[in-house]
CSV table of C-alpha atoms and ligand atoms in Angstrom, one decimal:
chain,number,residue,atom,x,y,z
A,274,UNK,CA,0.0,0.0,0.1
A,275,UNK,CA,1.5,3.3,-1.0
A,276,UNK,CA,1.4,6.5,1.3
A,277,UNK,CA,2.8,9.4,-0.7
A,278,UNK,CA,2.2,9.6,-4.5
A,279,UNK,CA,3.5,12.4,-6.9
A,280,UNK,CA,2.0,12.4,-10.3
A,281,UNK,CA,3.8,14.3,-13.0
A,282,UNK,CA,1.4,15.1,-16.1
A,283,UNK,CA,2.3,16.4,-19.4
A,284,UNK,CA,0.6,17.5,-22.7
A,285,UNK,CA,-0.5,13.8,-23.4
A,286,UNK,CA,-3.1,13.9,-20.6
A,287,UNK,CA,-5.0,16.7,-22.3
A,288,UNK,CA,-4.7,15.4,-25.8
A,289,UNK,CA,-7.9,13.4,-25.4
A,290,UNK,CA,-9.6,16.6,-24.4
A,291,UNK,CA,-8.7,18.1,-27.8
A,292,UNK,CA,-5.7,20.1,-26.7
A,293,UNK,CA,-2.6,19.9,-28.9
A,294,UNK,CA,0.6,18.4,-27.6
A,295,UNK,CA,4.0,20.0,-28.5
A,296,UNK,CA,6.1,17.4,-30.0
A,297,UNK,CA,3.7,14.8,-31.5
A,298,UNK,CA,2.9,14.9,-35.3
A,299,UNK,CA,0.7,18.1,-35.8
A,300,UNK,CA,2.0,19.4,-32.4
A,301,UNK,CA,2.4,23.0,-31.5
A,302,UNK,CA,6.1,22.9,-32.3
A,303,UNK,CA,5.4,22.0,-35.9
A,304,UNK,CA,3.6,25.1,-36.4
A,305,UNK,CA,5.5,27.6,-34.2
A,306,UNK,CA,9.2,28.2,-33.7
A,307,UNK,CA,10.0,27.5,-30.1
A,308,UNK,CA,12.5,30.4,-29.9
A,309,UNK,CA,9.9,32.8,-31.1
A,310,UNK,CA,6.9,31.9,-28.8
A,311,UNK,CA,8.5,30.1,-25.8
A,312,UNK,CA,11.5,32.2,-24.8
A,313,UNK,CA,11.8,35.5,-23.0
A,314,UNK,CA,13.9,36.7,-26.0
A,315,UNK,CA,11.2,35.9,-28.4
A,316,UNK,CA,8.6,37.7,-26.3
A,317,UNK,CA,10.9,40.8,-26.2
A,318,UNK,CA,11.4,40.7,-30.0
A,319,UNK,CA,7.8,40.4,-30.8
A,320,UNK,CA,5.2,40.5,-28.0
A,321,UNK,CA,2.2,40.6,-30.3
A,322,UNK,CA,3.3,37.3,-31.8
A,323,UNK,CA,3.6,35.7,-28.3
A,324,UNK,CA,0.3,37.2,-27.2
A,325,UNK,CA,-1.6,35.8,-30.2
A,326,UNK,CA,-0.1,32.4,-29.5
A,327,UNK,CA,-1.4,32.4,-25.9
A,328,UNK,CA,-4.6,34.3,-26.6
A,329,UNK,CA,-5.5,31.6,-29.2
A,330,UNK,CA,-4.8,28.7,-26.8
A,331,UNK,CA,-6.8,30.5,-24.0
A,332,UNK,CA,-9.8,30.9,-26.5
A,333,UNK,CA,-9.5,27.1,-27.3
A,334,UNK,CA,-9.6,26.2,-23.7
A,335,UNK,CA,-12.9,28.1,-23.3
A,336,UNK,CA,-14.6,26.0,-26.0
A,337,UNK,CA,-17.6,23.8,-24.7
A,338,UNK,CA,-15.9,20.9,-26.5
A,339,UNK,CA,-12.7,21.2,-24.3
A,340,UNK,CA,-13.5,19.3,-21.1
A,341,UNK,CA,-11.5,17.3,-18.5
A,342,UNK,CA,-11.3,13.6,-19.7
A,343,UNK,CA,-11.3,10.3,-17.9
A,344,UNK,CA,-7.6,10.5,-16.9
A,345,UNK,CA,-8.2,14.0,-15.2
A,346,UNK,CA,-11.1,12.8,-13.5
A,347,UNK,CA,-9.3,9.6,-12.3
A,348,UNK,CA,-6.5,11.7,-10.8
A,349,UNK,CA,-9.1,13.8,-8.9
A,350,UNK,CA,-10.7,10.6,-7.6
A,351,UNK,CA,-7.3,9.4,-6.5
A,352,UNK,CA,-6.9,12.5,-4.5
A,353,UNK,CA,-10.3,12.2,-2.9
A,354,UNK,CA,-10.1,8.6,-2.0
A,355,UNK,CA,-6.5,8.0,-1.3
A,356,UNK,CA,-5.6,7.4,2.2
A,357,UNK,CA,-2.3,9.4,2.1
A,358,UNK,CA,-0.7,12.3,0.3
A,359,UNK,CA,-1.2,12.7,-3.4
A,360,UNK,CA,0.2,15.7,-5.4
A,361,UNK,CA,-0.2,16.4,-8.9
A,362,UNK,CA,2.5,18.3,-10.6
A,363,UNK,CA,1.5,19.3,-14.1
A,364,UNK,CA,3.6,20.9,-16.8
A,365,UNK,CA,0.4,21.9,-18.6
A,366,UNK,CA,-0.9,25.4,-18.5
A,367,UNK,CA,-4.5,24.5,-19.2
A,368,UNK,CA,-7.0,24.2,-16.2
A,369,UNK,CA,-8.4,20.7,-16.9
A,370,UNK,CA,-7.0,19.2,-13.5
A,371,UNK,CA,-8.7,21.7,-11.5
A,372,UNK,CA,-11.9,21.6,-13.5
A,373,UNK,CA,-11.8,17.9,-12.9
A,374,UNK,CA,-11.5,18.5,-9.1
A,375,UNK,CA,-7.8,18.2,-8.3
A,376,UNK,CA,-6.8,20.5,-5.4
A,377,UNK,CA,-3.4,19.2,-4.5
A,378,UNK,CA,-1.9,20.6,-7.7
A,379,UNK,CA,1.2,22.5,-8.8
A,380,UNK,CA,1.4,24.3,-12.2
A,381,UNK,CA,5.2,24.2,-12.6
A,382,UNK,CA,5.0,25.8,-16.1
A,383,UNK,CA,2.4,28.4,-15.1
A,384,UNK,CA,-1.2,29.0,-16.1
A,385,UNK,CA,-2.9,30.1,-19.3
A,386,UNK,CA,-5.7,31.8,-17.3
A,387,UNK,CA,-3.3,34.2,-15.6
A,388,UNK,CA,-1.1,37.3,-16.6
A,389,UNK,CA,1.9,38.4,-14.6
A,390,UNK,CA,3.2,42.0,-14.0
A,391,UNK,CA,6.8,42.0,-15.2
A,392,UNK,CA,7.7,44.6,-12.5
A,393,UNK,CA,6.2,43.2,-9.4
A,394,UNK,CA,5.9,39.6,-10.3
A,395,UNK,CA,2.2,39.7,-9.1
A,396,UNK,CA,-0.2,37.5,-11.0
A,397,UNK,CA,-3.7,38.4,-12.2
A,398,UNK,CA,-6.6,36.3,-13.3
A,399,UNK,CA,-7.1,37.5,-16.9
A,400,UNK,CA,-10.3,39.4,-17.7
A,401,UNK,CA,-9.4,40.1,-21.3
A,402,UNK,CA,-6.8,38.9,-24.0
A,403,UNK,CA,-3.2,39.8,-23.7
A,404,UNK,CA,-2.5,43.2,-25.4
A,405,UNK,CA,-1.1,46.6,-24.8
A,406,UNK,CA,-4.3,47.5,-22.8
A,407,UNK,CA,-4.3,44.6,-20.6
A,408,UNK,CA,-2.2,45.9,-17.7
A,409,UNK,CA,-1.4,45.4,-14.1
A,410,UNK,CA,-3.1,47.3,-11.2
A,411,UNK,CA,-0.1,47.1,-9.0
A,412,UNK,CA,2.4,49.7,-10.7
A,413,UNK,CA,2.4,53.3,-11.7
A,414,UNK,CA,2.6,53.6,-14.7
A,415,UNK,CA,0.8,50.3,-15.1
A,416,UNK,CA,2.8,47.6,-16.9
A,417,UNK,CA,1.6,45.3,-19.8
A,418,UNK,CA,0.8,41.8,-18.4
A,419,UNK,CA,2.9,39.1,-19.8
A,420,UNK,CA,1.7,35.4,-19.9
A,421,UNK,CA,2.2,33.7,-16.6
A,422,UNK,CA,4.1,30.8,-18.2
A,423,UNK,CA,7.6,29.4,-17.8
A,424,UNK,CA,9.6,29.8,-21.0
A,425,UNK,CA,13.0,28.2,-21.8
A,426,UNK,CA,15.7,29.6,-19.7
A,427,UNK,CA,13.2,30.6,-16.8
A,428,UNK,CA,13.0,28.8,-13.5
A,429,UNK,CA,9.8,26.6,-13.2
A,430,UNK,CA,7.6,27.4,-10.3
A,431,UNK,CA,7.4,25.9,-6.8
A,432,UNK,CA,10.6,23.6,-7.4
A,433,UNK,CA,11.3,23.4,-3.6
A,434,UNK,CA,7.8,22.0,-2.9
A,435,UNK,CA,8.1,19.6,-5.7
A,436,UNK,CA,11.6,18.2,-4.8
A,437,UNK,CA,10.5,17.9,-1.3
A,438,UNK,CA,7.5,15.8,-2.3
A,439,UNK,CA,9.8,13.7,-4.7
A,440,UNK,CA,12.1,13.0,-2.0
A,441,UNK,CA,9.4,11.6,0.2
A,442,UNK,CA,7.1,9.9,-2.2
A,443,UNK,CA,6.8,6.1,-2.6
A,444,UNK,CA,5.1,6.1,-5.9
A,445,UNK,CA,6.0,8.4,-8.9
A,446,UNK,CA,3.6,8.4,-11.9
A,447,UNK,CA,4.5,10.3,-15.1
A,448,UNK,CA,1.5,10.5,-17.5
A,449,UNK,CA,1.6,11.8,-21.2
A,450,UNK,CA,5.0,13.5,-21.1
A,451,UNK,CA,7.8,13.1,-23.6
A,452,UNK,CA,10.5,13.5,-20.9
A,453,UNK,CA,12.5,15.9,-23.0
A,454,UNK,CA,12.1,19.1,-21.0
A,455,UNK,CA,14.1,19.7,-17.8
A,456,UNK,CA,13.8,19.8,-14.9
A,457,UNK,CA,10.6,17.7,-15.0
A,458,UNK,CA,12.4,15.1,-17.2
A,459,UNK,CA,14.8,14.5,-14.2
A,460,UNK,CA,12.0,13.9,-11.6
A,461,UNK,CA,12.1,10.1,-12.2
A,462,UNK,CA,15.7,10.0,-11.2
A,463,UNK,CA,15.0,11.7,-8.0
A,464,UNK,CA,12.0,9.5,-7.1
A,465,UNK,CA,14.1,6.4,-8.0
A,466,UNK,CA,17.0,7.6,-6.0
A,467,UNK,CA,14.7,7.8,-2.8
A,468,UNK,CA,13.5,4.2,-3.6
A,469,UNK,CA,9.9,5.1,-4.9
A,470,UNK,CA,8.3,2.9,-7.6
A,471,UNK,CA,8.1,4.7,-10.8
A,472,UNK,CA,5.5,4.2,-13.5
A,473,UNK,CA,5.1,5.8,-16.9
A,474,UNK,CA,1.8,6.0,-18.9
A,475,UNK,CA,2.3,7.0,-22.5
A,476,UNK,CA,0.9,6.4,-25.9
A,477,UNK,CA,4.4,5.6,-27.2
A,478,UNK,CA,6.2,2.5,-26.2
A,479,UNK,CA,8.8,2.7,-23.6
A,480,UNK,CA,12.3,3.7,-25.1
A,481,UNK,CA,15.2,1.5,-24.6
A,482,UNK,CA,16.9,3.7,-21.9
A,483,UNK,CA,13.7,4.3,-19.9
A,484,UNK,CA,14.4,5.1,-16.2
A,485,UNK,CA,10.8,3.9,-15.2
A,486,UNK,CA,10.4,0.7,-13.6
A,487,UNK,CA,7.1,0.0,-15.3
A,488,UNK,CA,5.7,1.3,-18.5
A,489,UNK,CA,2.0,1.3,-19.5
A,490,UNK,CA,1.5,1.8,-23.2
A,491,UNK,CA,-1.9,3.4,-24.4
A,492,UNK,CA,-4.1,6.3,-24.0
A,493,UNK,CA,-4.2,8.0,-20.5
A,494,UNK,CA,-7.9,8.3,-20.5
A,495,UNK,CA,-8.3,4.5,-21.0
A,496,UNK,CA,-5.5,3.4,-18.6
A,497,UNK,CA,-5.7,5.8,-15.7
A,498,UNK,CA,-9.3,4.7,-14.3
A,499,UNK,CA,-7.9,1.1,-13.9
A,500,UNK,CA,-4.6,2.2,-12.5
A,501,UNK,CA,-6.4,4.3,-10.0
A,502,UNK,CA,-8.6,1.5,-9.0
A,503,UNK,CA,-5.5,-0.7,-8.4
A,504,UNK,CA,-3.8,1.9,-6.4
A,505,UNK,CA,-6.9,2.6,-4.2
A,506,UNK,CA,-7.4,-1.2,-3.6
A,507,UNK,CA,-3.6,-1.8,-2.7
A,508,UNK,CA,-3.3,-4.2,-5.7
A,509,UNK,CA,0.0,-4.7,-7.3
A,510,UNK,CA,0.5,-2.4,-10.3
A,511,UNK,CA,2.5,-4.9,-12.3
B,754,BJW,C1,-0.2,10.5,-24.7
B,754,BJW,C2,-1.3,10.7,-25.3
B,754,BJW,C3,-2.4,10.1,-24.7
B,754,BJW,C4,0.0,11.9,-26.5
B,754,BJW,N1,-2.2,9.3,-23.6
B,754,BJW,N2,0.1,9.8,-23.6
B,754,BJW,C5,20.4,20.3,-21.1
B,754,BJW,C6,20.1,19.5,-19.9
B,754,BJW,C7,19.2,19.8,-19.0
B,754,BJW,C8,18.5,20.9,-19.1
B,754,BJW,C9,18.6,21.8,-20.2
B,754,BJW,C10,19.6,21.4,-21.2
B,754,BJW,N3,19.6,22.3,-22.2
B,754,BJW,C11,18.6,23.3,-21.9
B,754,BJW,C12,18.1,23.0,-20.8
B,754,BJW,C13,17.0,23.6,-20.0
B,754,BJW,C14,15.7,23.6,-20.7
B,754,BJW,C15,15.4,22.2,-21.3
B,754,BJW,O1,14.9,21.3,-20.7
B,754,BJW,N4,15.6,22.1,-22.6
B,754,BJW,C16,15.5,20.8,-23.3
B,754,BJW,C17,14.7,21.0,-24.6
B,754,BJW,C18,16.9,20.2,-23.4
B,754,BJW,N5,14.7,23.8,-19.6
B,754,BJW,C19,14.4,25.0,-19.2
B,754,BJW,O2,14.8,26.0,-19.7
B,754,BJW,C20,13.4,25.1,-18.0
B,754,BJW,N6,14.0,25.9,-16.9
B,754,BJW,C21,15.2,25.5,-16.4
B,754,BJW,O3,15.7,24.5,-16.6
B,754,BJW,O4,15.5,26.3,-15.3
B,754,BJW,C22,16.7,26.0,-14.6
B,754,BJW,C23,16.6,25.0,-13.6
B,754,BJW,C24,17.5,23.9,-13.4
B,754,BJW,C25,17.3,22.9,-12.4
B,754,BJW,C26,16.2,23.0,-11.5
B,754,BJW,C27,15.3,24.1,-11.6
B,754,BJW,C28,15.4,24.9,-12.7
B,754,BJW,C29,12.1,25.8,-18.4
B,754,BJW,C30,11.3,24.9,-19.4
B,754,BJW,C31,10.1,25.5,-19.8
B,754,BJW,C32,9.2,24.7,-20.7
B,754,BJW,N7,8.2,25.6,-21.3
B,754,BJW,C33,7.2,24.9,-22.1
B,754,BJW,C34,6.2,26.0,-22.6
B,754,BJW,C35,5.4,26.6,-21.4
B,754,BJW,C36,4.2,27.2,-21.6
B,754,BJW,C37,3.3,26.7,-22.8
B,754,BJW,O5,2.6,25.7,-22.7
B,754,BJW,O6,3.4,27.3,-23.8
B,754,BJW,O7,6.4,23.9,-21.5
B,754,BJW,S1,8.0,24.0,-23.5
B,754,BJW,C38,6.7,22.7,-23.5
B,754,BJW,O8,7.4,21.4,-23.2
B,754,BJW,C39,5.8,23.0,-22.3
B,754,BJW,C40,5.6,21.7,-21.8
B,754,BJW,O9,5.1,21.8,-20.4
B,754,BJW,C41,7.0,21.0,-21.9
B,754,BJW,C42,6.9,19.6,-21.9
B,754,BJW,O10,6.1,18.9,-22.9
B,754,BJW,P1,5.3,17.7,-22.7
B,754,BJW,O11,4.2,18.0,-21.7
B,754,BJW,O12,6.3,16.5,-22.3
B,754,BJW,O13,4.7,17.5,-24.2
B,754,BJW,P2,5.1,16.7,-25.4
B,754,BJW,O14,4.4,17.2,-26.5
B,754,BJW,O15,6.6,16.8,-25.5
B,754,BJW,O16,4.9,15.1,-25.2
B,754,BJW,C43,3.6,14.6,-25.1
B,754,BJW,C44,3.6,13.2,-24.7
B,754,BJW,O17,2.3,12.7,-24.5
B,754,BJW,C45,4.3,12.3,-25.8
B,754,BJW,O18,5.3,11.5,-25.2
B,754,BJW,C46,3.1,11.5,-26.3
B,754,BJW,O19,3.5,10.1,-26.7
B,754,BJW,C47,2.2,11.5,-25.1
B,754,BJW,N8,0.8,11.3,-25.5
B,754,BJW,N9,-1.3,11.6,-26.4
B,754,BJW,C48,-0.9,9.2,-23.1
B,754,BJW,N10,-3.7,10.1,-25.2
């Protein structure tokens, strides 16, 4: 029976909700240059381009068709029914985990629903799309809000809390992430080092050098409900 679980999620968990991943075929990085839309330098060069990228994704998230799927719901159920600690660390900036009912949640790469004042660092729930008139209320003169997201070269959020949970967990699950972006890609090593069991759920088969002890191949929405049943029942996972 596990006592402390850390779940890392990536774009793959939201794919079945109709949100594009980054590196799959037809993913976001096939249509946009990373250095243009996901770096502080890109934003400095052309804020309008970056704002359009995030405004479009925010508008997509508001569509009725985009809803939490069975995998988000299974993780919310795990948190509700698990007799121990369960923390979801998501790399995703969508809000599908919270809409599914997860509360113990860290958005390590930020949140699409928020803007941030570049001067004070204060975050604001967005009331309107990003643009020159969407400004903070904390500075004089008011500053243009930037997306509250973590771009390449920037420090992901709440790292201390994440490493603390990783060092104490006995089960580490990684769901729908390609494991190419650090520091998230290194979390499995930390969990392994502290003797946790590590399980990966991904559409793609395990790669030869996988650091995970167990790999489940398939769609997160199909595999997670059963996996959560097994964790809650204290049944062996493999
Ligand atoms: C399914 C599925 C289904 C599909 N069911 N599965 C060399 C070594 C180490 C580090 C570096 C290095 N060189 C540079 C770095 C640093 C850099 C980095 O990692 N670069 C790599 C590319 C090499 N990292 C950074 O700069 C980070 N900051 C940093 O390191 O600060 C210093 C620091 C050091 C140590 C400790 C602490 C701090 C910042 C990274 C910021 C990433 N930002 C982005 C954009 C954010 C906002 C936005 O959304 O626009 O975050 S990039 C993008 O990639 C986004 C994602 O969160 C992230 C990860 O992508 P993810 O989620 O894995 O998606 P995909 O598309 O790659 O994969 C989807 C997977 O799902 C696939 O595997 C599918 O098979 C699967 N799938 N459908 C199950 N239905």
